[in-house]
PDB file of C-alpha atoms in Angstrom:
ATOM      1  CA  UNK A   1     -14.365 -21.660 145.583  1.00 70.00           C
ATOM      2  CA  UNK A   2     -17.876 -21.370 147.038  1.00 82.00           C
ATOM      3  CA  UNK A   3     -19.326 -23.213 144.039  1.00 87.00           C
ATOM      4  CA  UNK A   4     -16.760 -26.019 144.375  1.00 90.00           C
ATOM      5  CA  UNK A   5     -17.472 -26.299 148.103  1.00 90.00           C
ATOM      6  CA  UNK A   6     -21.236 -26.513 147.585  1.00 87.00           C
ATOM      7  CA  UNK A   7     -20.865 -29.129 144.828  1.00 90.00           C
ATOM      8  CA  UNK A   8     -18.455 -31.045 147.060  1.00 92.00           C
ATOM      9  CA  UNK A   9     -21.005 -31.044 149.884  1.00 89.00           C
ATOM     10  CA  UNK A  10     -23.624 -32.489 147.531  1.00 86.00           C
ATOM     11  CA  UNK A  11     -21.248 -35.201 146.336  1.00 91.00           C
ATOM     12  CA  UNK A  12     -20.359 -36.171 149.913  1.00 91.00           C
ATOM     13  CA  UNK A  13     -23.987 -36.196 151.059  1.00 85.00           C
ATOM     14  CA  UNK A  14     -25.085 -38.308 148.069  1.00 85.00           C
ATOM     15  CA  UNK A  15     -22.184 -40.731 148.458  1.00 89.00           C
ATOM     16  CA  UNK A  16     -22.744 -41.187 152.194  1.00 88.00           C
ATOM     17  CA  UNK A  17     -26.504 -41.581 151.781  1.00 81.00           C
ATOM     18  CA  UNK A  18     -25.760 -44.508 149.458  1.00 84.00           C
ATOM     19  CA  UNK A  19     -23.270 -45.983 151.947  1.00 90.00           C
ATOM     20  CA  UNK A  20     -20.472 -45.678 149.394  1.00 93.00           C
ATOM     21  CA  UNK A  21     -16.926 -45.182 150.678  1.00 94.00           C
ATOM     22  CA  UNK A  22     -14.347 -42.751 149.293  1.00 94.00           C
ATOM     23  CA  UNK A  23     -12.352 -45.741 148.056  1.00 94.00           C
ATOM     24  CA  UNK A  24     -15.342 -47.186 146.200  1.00 95.00           C
ATOM     25  CA  UNK A  25     -16.137 -43.914 144.441  1.00 95.00           C
ATOM     26  CA  UNK A  26     -12.464 -43.335 143.644  1.00 95.00           C
ATOM     27  CA  UNK A  27     -12.141 -46.817 142.142  1.00 95.00           C
ATOM     28  CA  UNK A  28     -15.307 -46.405 140.056  1.00 95.00           C
ATOM     29  CA  UNK A  29     -14.176 -43.171 138.359  1.00 95.00           C
ATOM     30  CA  UNK A  30     -10.439 -44.064 138.302  1.00 94.00           C
ATOM     31  CA  UNK A  31      -9.312 -41.329 140.688  1.00 94.00           C
ATOM     32  CA  UNK A  32      -7.347 -41.482 143.930  1.00 94.00           C
ATOM     33  CA  UNK A  33      -9.035 -41.424 147.342  1.00 94.00           C
ATOM     34  CA  UNK A  34      -7.255 -38.167 148.212  1.00 94.00           C
ATOM     35  CA  UNK A  35      -8.545 -36.529 145.007  1.00 95.00           C
ATOM     36  CA  UNK A  36     -12.140 -37.474 145.805  1.00 94.00           C
ATOM     37  CA  UNK A  37     -11.662 -36.117 149.317  1.00 94.00           C
ATOM     38  CA  UNK A  38     -10.422 -32.801 147.908  1.00 94.00           C
ATOM     39  CA  UNK A  39     -13.396 -32.673 145.528  1.00 94.00           C
ATOM     40  CA  UNK A  40     -15.766 -33.088 148.461  1.00 94.00           C
ATOM     41  CA  UNK A  41     -13.985 -30.404 150.501  1.00 93.00           C
ATOM     42  CA  UNK A  42     -14.001 -27.985 147.554  1.00 92.00           C
ATOM     43  CA  UNK A  43     -10.215 -27.764 147.589  1.00 92.00           C
ATOM     44  CA  UNK A  44      -9.899 -28.438 143.862  1.00 91.00           C
ATOM     45  CA  UNK A  45     -12.263 -27.598 141.004  1.00 91.00           C
ATOM     46  CA  UNK A  46     -14.014 -30.528 139.305  1.00 92.00           C
ATOM     47  CA  UNK A  47     -13.945 -30.553 135.524  1.00 93.00           C
ATOM     48  CA  UNK A  48     -17.260 -31.187 133.780  1.00 92.00           C
ATOM     49  CA  UNK A  49     -16.332 -34.670 132.490  1.00 94.00           C
ATOM     50  CA  UNK A  50     -15.376 -35.826 135.978  1.00 94.00           C
ATOM     51  CA  UNK A  51     -18.597 -34.400 137.388  1.00 94.00           C
ATOM     52  CA  UNK A  52     -20.572 -36.450 134.846  1.00 93.00           C
ATOM     53  CA  UNK A  53     -18.531 -39.523 135.854  1.00 94.00           C
ATOM     54  CA  UNK A  54     -19.325 -38.926 139.527  1.00 94.00           C
ATOM     55  CA  UNK A  55     -23.036 -38.464 138.790  1.00 90.00           C
ATOM     56  CA  UNK A  56     -23.068 -41.739 136.850  1.00 91.00           C
ATOM     57  CA  UNK A  57     -21.182 -43.548 139.632  1.00 93.00           C
ATOM     58  CA  UNK A  58     -23.670 -42.258 142.197  1.00 90.00           C
ATOM     59  CA  UNK A  59     -26.597 -43.060 139.876  1.00 83.00           C
ATOM     60  CA  UNK A  60     -28.037 -39.524 140.042  1.00 78.00           C
ATOM     61  CA  UNK A  61     -28.781 -36.853 137.458  1.00 74.00           C
ATOM     62  CA  UNK A  62     -25.970 -34.314 137.203  1.00 79.00           C
ATOM     63  CA  UNK A  63     -28.435 -31.536 138.123  1.00 69.00           C
ATOM     64  CA  UNK A  64     -28.604 -33.037 141.617  1.00 73.00           C
ATOM     65  CA  UNK A  65     -24.920 -32.243 142.117  1.00 82.00           C
ATOM     66  CA  UNK A  66     -24.918 -28.721 140.697  1.00 77.00           C
ATOM     67  CA  UNK A  67     -25.080 -25.594 142.840  1.00 74.00           C
ATOM     68  CA  UNK A  68     -27.658 -22.903 142.164  1.00 64.00           C
ATOM     69  CA  UNK A  69     -27.310 -19.523 143.835  1.00 61.00           C
ATOM     70  CA  UNK A  70     -30.943 -18.479 143.790  1.00 64.00           C
ATOM     71  CA  UNK A  71     -32.615 -15.785 145.865  1.00 77.00           C
ATOM     72  CA  UNK A  72     -36.164 -16.523 146.931  1.00 86.00           C
ATOM     73  CA  UNK A  73     -38.936 -13.938 146.527  1.00 89.00           C
ATOM     74  CA  UNK A  74     -41.166 -12.853 149.440  1.00 88.00           C
ATOM     75  CA  UNK A  75     -44.930 -12.960 148.894  1.00 86.00           C
ATOM     76  CA  UNK A  76     -46.534  -9.519 149.110  1.00 83.00           C
ATOM     77  CA  UNK A  77     -50.309  -9.089 149.383  1.00 74.00           C
ATOM     78  CA  UNK A  78     -52.267  -6.088 148.111  1.00 69.00           C
ATOM     79  CA  UNK A  79     -54.436  -5.837 151.201  1.00 67.00           C
ATOM     80  CA  UNK A  80     -53.918  -4.310 154.631  1.00 57.00           C
ATOM     81  CA  UNK A  81     -55.615  -7.416 156.080  1.00 59.00           C
ATOM     82  CA  UNK A  82     -53.049  -9.825 157.622  1.00 63.00           C
ATOM     83  CA  UNK A  83     -52.382 -12.755 155.316  1.00 81.00           C
ATOM     84  CA  UNK A  84     -51.088 -16.244 156.099  1.00 87.00           C
ATOM     85  CA  UNK A  85     -48.535 -16.026 153.259  1.00 87.00           C
ATOM     86  CA  UNK A  86     -47.492 -12.376 153.735  1.00 86.00           C
ATOM     87  CA  UNK A  87     -43.698 -11.988 153.614  1.00 88.00           C
ATOM     88  CA  UNK A  88     -42.934 -15.705 153.249  1.00 90.00           C
ATOM     89  CA  UNK A  89     -40.219 -16.891 150.854  1.00 92.00           C
ATOM     90  CA  UNK A  90     -40.554 -20.542 151.844  1.00 94.00           C
ATOM     91  CA  UNK A  91     -43.301 -22.530 153.535  1.00 95.00           C
ATOM     92  CA  UNK A  92     -44.055 -26.148 154.419  1.00 97.00           C
ATOM     93  CA  UNK A  93     -46.901 -28.602 153.934  1.00 97.00           C
ATOM     94  CA  UNK A  94     -47.892 -32.021 155.256  1.00 97.00           C
ATOM     95  CA  UNK A  95     -50.185 -34.844 154.125  1.00 96.00           C
ATOM     96  CA  UNK A  96     -50.759 -38.315 155.570  1.00 96.00           C
ATOM     97  CA  UNK A  97     -50.305 -41.326 153.282  1.00 93.00           C
ATOM     98  CA  UNK A  98     -52.571 -44.133 154.473  1.00 91.00           C
ATOM     99  CA  UNK A  99     -50.922 -46.661 152.159  1.00 88.00           C
ATOM    100  CA  UNK A 100     -47.763 -46.775 154.260  1.00 90.00           C
ATOM    101  CA  UNK A 101     -49.077 -44.930 157.334  1.00 93.00           C
ATOM    102  CA  UNK A 102     -46.592 -42.096 157.298  1.00 94.00           C
ATOM    103  CA  UNK A 103     -46.472 -38.325 156.958  1.00 96.00           C
ATOM    104  CA  UNK A 104     -45.288 -36.905 153.645  1.00 95.00           C
ATOM    105  CA  UNK A 105     -43.638 -33.533 154.134  1.00 96.00           C
ATOM    106  CA  UNK A 106     -43.133 -30.854 151.491  1.00 96.00           C
ATOM    107  CA  UNK A 107     -41.178 -27.632 151.055  1.00 96.00           C
ATOM    108  CA  UNK A 108     -42.417 -24.815 148.816  1.00 95.00           C
ATOM    109  CA  UNK A 109     -39.846 -22.295 147.508  1.00 92.00           C
ATOM    110  CA  UNK A 110     -41.143 -18.994 146.112  1.00 92.00           C
ATOM    111  CA  UNK A 111     -38.882 -18.328 143.114  1.00 87.00           C
ATOM    112  CA  UNK A 112     -40.107 -15.165 141.404  1.00 87.00           C
ATOM    113  CA  UNK A 113     -43.094 -12.933 140.647  1.00 88.00           C
ATOM    114  CA  UNK A 114     -44.413 -12.426 137.107  1.00 86.00           C
ATOM    115  CA  UNK A 115     -47.795 -11.440 135.642  1.00 82.00           C
ATOM    116  CA  UNK A 116     -49.627 -11.516 139.001  1.00 83.00           C
ATOM    117  CA  UNK A 117     -48.330 -15.018 139.707  1.00 90.00           C
ATOM    118  CA  UNK A 118     -45.610 -16.341 141.992  1.00 92.00           C
ATOM    119  CA  UNK A 119     -43.447 -19.034 140.418  1.00 90.00           C
ATOM    120  CA  UNK A 120     -42.958 -21.844 142.922  1.00 91.00           C
ATOM    121  CA  UNK A 121     -41.112 -25.148 143.307  1.00 88.00           C
ATOM    122  CA  UNK A 122     -42.444 -27.884 145.572  1.00 92.00           C
ATOM    123  CA  UNK A 123     -40.205 -30.639 146.921  1.00 91.00           C
ATOM    124  CA  UNK A 124     -42.119 -33.667 148.230  1.00 91.00           C
ATOM    125  CA  UNK A 125     -41.031 -36.597 150.377  1.00 88.00           C
ATOM    126  CA  UNK A 126     -37.376 -36.067 151.283  1.00 88.00           C
ATOM    127  CA  UNK A 127     -35.186 -37.479 154.043  1.00 85.00           C
ATOM    128  CA  UNK A 128     -33.671 -34.289 155.432  1.00 87.00           C
ATOM    129  CA  UNK A 129     -34.822 -30.662 155.577  1.00 90.00           C
ATOM    130  CA  UNK A 130     -31.166 -29.703 155.210  1.00 83.00           C
ATOM    131  CA  UNK A 131     -31.127 -31.401 151.810  1.00 80.00           C
ATOM    132  CA  UNK A 132     -34.814 -31.115 150.886  1.00 87.00           C
ATOM    133  CA  UNK A 133     -34.015 -30.632 147.193  1.00 81.00           C
ATOM    134  CA  UNK A 134     -32.986 -34.297 147.092  1.00 78.00           C
ATOM    135  CA  UNK A 135     -36.536 -35.560 147.176  1.00 82.00           C
ATOM    136  CA  UNK A 136     -38.736 -38.233 145.662  1.00 80.00           C
ATOM    137  CA  UNK A 137     -40.880 -35.836 143.615  1.00 83.00           C
ATOM    138  CA  UNK A 138     -40.377 -32.237 142.440  1.00 84.00           C
ATOM    139  CA  UNK A 139     -43.162 -30.010 141.119  1.00 89.00           C
ATOM    140  CA  UNK A 140     -42.825 -26.666 139.335  1.00 89.00           C
ATOM    141  CA  UNK A 141     -45.708 -24.241 138.899  1.00 91.00           C
ATOM    142  CA  UNK A 142     -47.302 -21.020 140.013  1.00 94.00           C
ATOM    143  CA  UNK A 143     -49.296 -19.533 142.870  1.00 93.00           C
ATOM    144  CA  UNK A 144     -52.176 -17.118 142.450  1.00 90.00           C
ATOM    145  CA  UNK A 145     -52.915 -15.218 145.621  1.00 80.00           C
ATOM    146  CA  UNK A 146     -56.208 -13.476 146.400  1.00 76.00           C
ATOM    147  CA  UNK A 147     -57.670 -12.087 149.610  1.00 69.00           C
ATOM    148  CA  UNK A 148     -60.027 -15.038 150.049  1.00 77.00           C
ATOM    149  CA  UNK A 149     -58.251 -17.840 148.193  1.00 84.00           C
ATOM    150  CA  UNK A 150     -54.780 -19.081 147.237  1.00 90.00           C
ATOM    151  CA  UNK A 151     -54.380 -21.501 144.314  1.00 93.00           C
ATOM    152  CA  UNK A 152     -51.193 -23.440 143.591  1.00 95.00           C
ATOM    153  CA  UNK A 153     -50.975 -25.240 140.231  1.00 95.00           C
ATOM    154  CA  UNK A 154     -48.000 -27.522 139.507  1.00 93.00           C
ATOM    155  CA  UNK A 155     -46.480 -30.047 137.095  1.00 89.00           C
ATOM    156  CA  UNK A 156     -44.244 -32.979 138.036  1.00 85.00           C
ATOM    157  CA  UNK A 157     -40.694 -32.237 136.840  1.00 73.00           C
ATOM    158  CA  UNK A 158     -40.065 -35.896 135.971  1.00 70.00           C
ATOM    159  CA  UNK A 159     -43.484 -36.634 134.453  1.00 73.00           C
ATOM    160  CA  UNK A 160     -45.051 -33.642 132.623  1.00 70.00           C
ATOM    161  CA  UNK A 161     -48.410 -35.408 132.293  1.00 75.00           C
ATOM    162  CA  UNK A 162     -48.728 -35.503 136.084  1.00 83.00           C
ATOM    163  CA  UNK A 163     -50.401 -32.394 137.464  1.00 88.00           C
ATOM    164  CA  UNK A 164     -51.070 -31.377 141.054  1.00 93.00           C
ATOM    165  CA  UNK A 165     -52.838 -28.502 142.746  1.00 95.00           C
ATOM    166  CA  UNK A 166     -53.530 -27.086 146.180  1.00 94.00           C
ATOM    167  CA  UNK A 167     -56.347 -24.744 147.149  1.00 93.00           C
ATOM    168  CA  UNK A 168     -56.268 -22.800 150.415  1.00 90.00           C
ATOM    169  CA  UNK A 169     -59.445 -21.034 151.520  1.00 83.00           C
ATOM    170  CA  UNK A 170     -59.405 -17.827 153.619  1.00 79.00           C
ATOM    171  CA  UNK A 171     -55.655 -17.384 153.291  1.00 75.00           C
ATOM    172  CA  UNK A 172     -56.139 -13.764 154.393  1.00 75.00           C
ATOM    173  CA  UNK A 173     -56.510 -15.007 157.968  1.00 77.00           C
ATOM    174  CA  UNK A 174     -53.353 -14.750 160.042  1.00 76.00           C
ATOM    175  CA  UNK A 175     -52.627 -18.084 161.748  1.00 85.00           C
ATOM    176  CA  UNK A 176     -49.793 -20.499 162.485  1.00 85.00           C
ATOM    177  CA  UNK A 177     -51.129 -23.139 160.075  1.00 93.00           C
ATOM    178  CA  UNK A 178     -53.682 -23.275 157.287  1.00 93.00           C
ATOM    179  CA  UNK A 179     -55.659 -26.149 155.758  1.00 94.00           C
ATOM    180  CA  UNK A 180     -55.862 -26.804 152.041  1.00 94.00           C
ATOM    181  CA  UNK A 181     -57.114 -29.418 149.594  1.00 94.00           C
ATOM    182  CA  UNK A 182     -54.355 -31.164 147.641  1.00 95.00           C
ATOM    183  CA  UNK A 183     -55.250 -32.998 144.418  1.00 94.00           C
ATOM    184  CA  UNK A 184     -53.057 -34.907 142.014  1.00 89.00           C
ATOM    185  CA  UNK A 185     -52.227 -38.193 140.357  1.00 83.00           C
ATOM    186  CA  UNK A 186     -50.780 -41.006 142.434  1.00 78.00           C
ATOM    187  CA  UNK A 187     -48.380 -43.460 140.841  1.00 72.00           C
ATOM    188  CA  UNK A 188     -48.630 -46.180 143.542  1.00 70.00           C
ATOM    189  CA  UNK A 189     -51.146 -47.288 142.297  1.00 76.00           C
ATOM    190  CA  UNK A 190     -52.002 -45.030 139.366  1.00 79.00           C
ATOM    191  CA  UNK A 191     -55.130 -43.109 140.394  1.00 85.00           C
ATOM    192  CA  UNK A 192     -56.406 -39.565 140.966  1.00 89.00           C
ATOM    193  CA  UNK A 193     -56.382 -38.467 144.611  1.00 89.00           C
ATOM    194  CA  UNK A 194     -57.633 -35.618 146.809  1.00 91.00           C
ATOM    195  CA  UNK A 195     -56.579 -35.198 150.426  1.00 93.00           C
ATOM    196  CA  UNK A 196     -56.071 -32.747 153.276  1.00 94.00           C
ATOM    197  CA  UNK A 197     -52.847 -30.734 153.254  1.00 96.00           C
ATOM    198  CA  UNK A 198     -51.716 -28.710 156.248  1.00 96.00           C
ATOM    199  CA  UNK A 199     -49.636 -25.617 155.432  1.00 96.00           C
ATOM    200  CA  UNK A 200     -47.241 -24.034 157.893  1.00 96.00           C
ATOM    201  CA  UNK A 201     -44.740 -21.170 157.905  1.00 93.00           C
ATOM    202  CA  UNK A 202     -42.453 -23.191 160.199  1.00 95.00           C
ATOM    203  CA  UNK A 203     -41.355 -26.832 160.281  1.00 96.00           C
ATOM    204  CA  UNK A 204     -43.765 -28.873 162.406  1.00 97.00           C
ATOM    205  CA  UNK A 205     -42.896 -31.721 164.728  1.00 96.00           C
ATOM    206  CA  UNK A 206     -44.023 -34.944 163.081  1.00 95.00           C
ATOM    207  CA  UNK A 207     -45.717 -36.698 165.976  1.00 96.00           C
ATOM    208  CA  UNK A 208     -48.947 -38.558 166.727  1.00 95.00           C
ATOM    209  CA  UNK A 209     -50.849 -35.301 167.220  1.00 96.00           C
ATOM    210  CA  UNK A 210     -49.936 -34.173 163.696  1.00 97.00           C
ATOM    211  CA  UNK A 211     -50.886 -37.585 162.274  1.00 97.00           C
ATOM    212  CA  UNK A 212     -54.317 -37.332 163.893  1.00 96.00           C
ATOM    213  CA  UNK A 213     -54.827 -33.871 162.416  1.00 95.00           C
ATOM    214  CA  UNK A 214     -53.895 -35.055 158.929  1.00 96.00           C
ATOM    215  CA  UNK A 215     -56.063 -38.178 158.943  1.00 95.00           C
ATOM    216  CA  UNK A 216     -59.564 -37.882 157.489  1.00 92.00           C
ATOM    217  CA  UNK A 217     -61.834 -37.536 160.526  1.00 92.00           C
ATOM    218  CA  UNK A 218     -65.412 -38.605 161.211  1.00 93.00           C
ATOM    219  CA  UNK A 219     -66.476 -34.996 160.696  1.00 92.00           C
ATOM    220  CA  UNK A 220     -64.716 -34.950 157.298  1.00 91.00           C
ATOM    221  CA  UNK A 221     -66.628 -38.103 156.340  1.00 92.00           C
ATOM    222  CA  UNK A 222     -69.926 -36.626 157.569  1.00 93.00           C
ATOM    223  CA  UNK A 223     -69.443 -33.535 155.402  1.00 91.00           C
ATOM    224  CA  UNK A 224     -68.333 -35.705 152.464  1.00 91.00           C
ATOM    225  CA  UNK A 225     -71.544 -37.738 152.663  1.00 93.00           C
ATOM    226  CA  UNK A 226     -73.658 -34.615 153.070  1.00 93.00           C
ATOM    227  CA  UNK A 227     -72.099 -32.690 150.158  1.00 93.00           C
ATOM    228  CA  UNK A 228     -71.101 -35.783 148.164  1.00 93.00           C
ATOM    229  CA  UNK A 229     -67.748 -33.986 147.859  1.00 88.00           C
ATOM    230  CA  UNK A 230     -64.415 -34.013 149.675  1.00 81.00           C
ATOM    231  CA  UNK A 231     -64.084 -30.473 151.009  1.00 82.00           C
ATOM    232  CA  UNK A 232     -61.642 -28.947 153.483  1.00 75.00           C
ATOM    233  CA  UNK A 233     -63.121 -26.187 155.606  1.00 65.00           C
TER     234      UNK A 233
END
């Protein structure tokens, strides 16, 4: 029943986020209101055809309603030197989007470890940390971790031609947060971008202080002009 309950939670969250009532969903898929309620509570098992009908009615991909029981993998370093990522299974990142003047928050899940690389999934720009997997953009890729540098290389799940990467210098240093350089391809408008990304092992309060940290500063511009490069120190 756990699977049915988790799927039911996703259906209820998606329906409510779209301001759709139980009656409206029930009418759309030709079921009773009480049946939809039982689906959302996990009291009855949903057959696959009905689940496809619900996904279509909610205008989401069926994968967004499925439940995955997936254990995350902790990052282990090969050095006795304290590392920013040591022991983390999940971490967070923040960038500031000057086009709409708002913080874009991200969650990184560490999925597995193979061939000296950690497989990761990044969820970008979501409404709720509780449901971060329902996000605007999802990237899948890998992390290579060294004593002096961490590289994260990713591909957009919805657009394979869109690549993104993050580079974190001196990740061996133990600290609450860590700066990195995030590069990728923006779709609004279509253009390559590079910007500051702040990494954290805990969720940060999104306030004016954080906005000021994420904005490109006068010192960033001075270094850019001097090096003729955008670099994050």
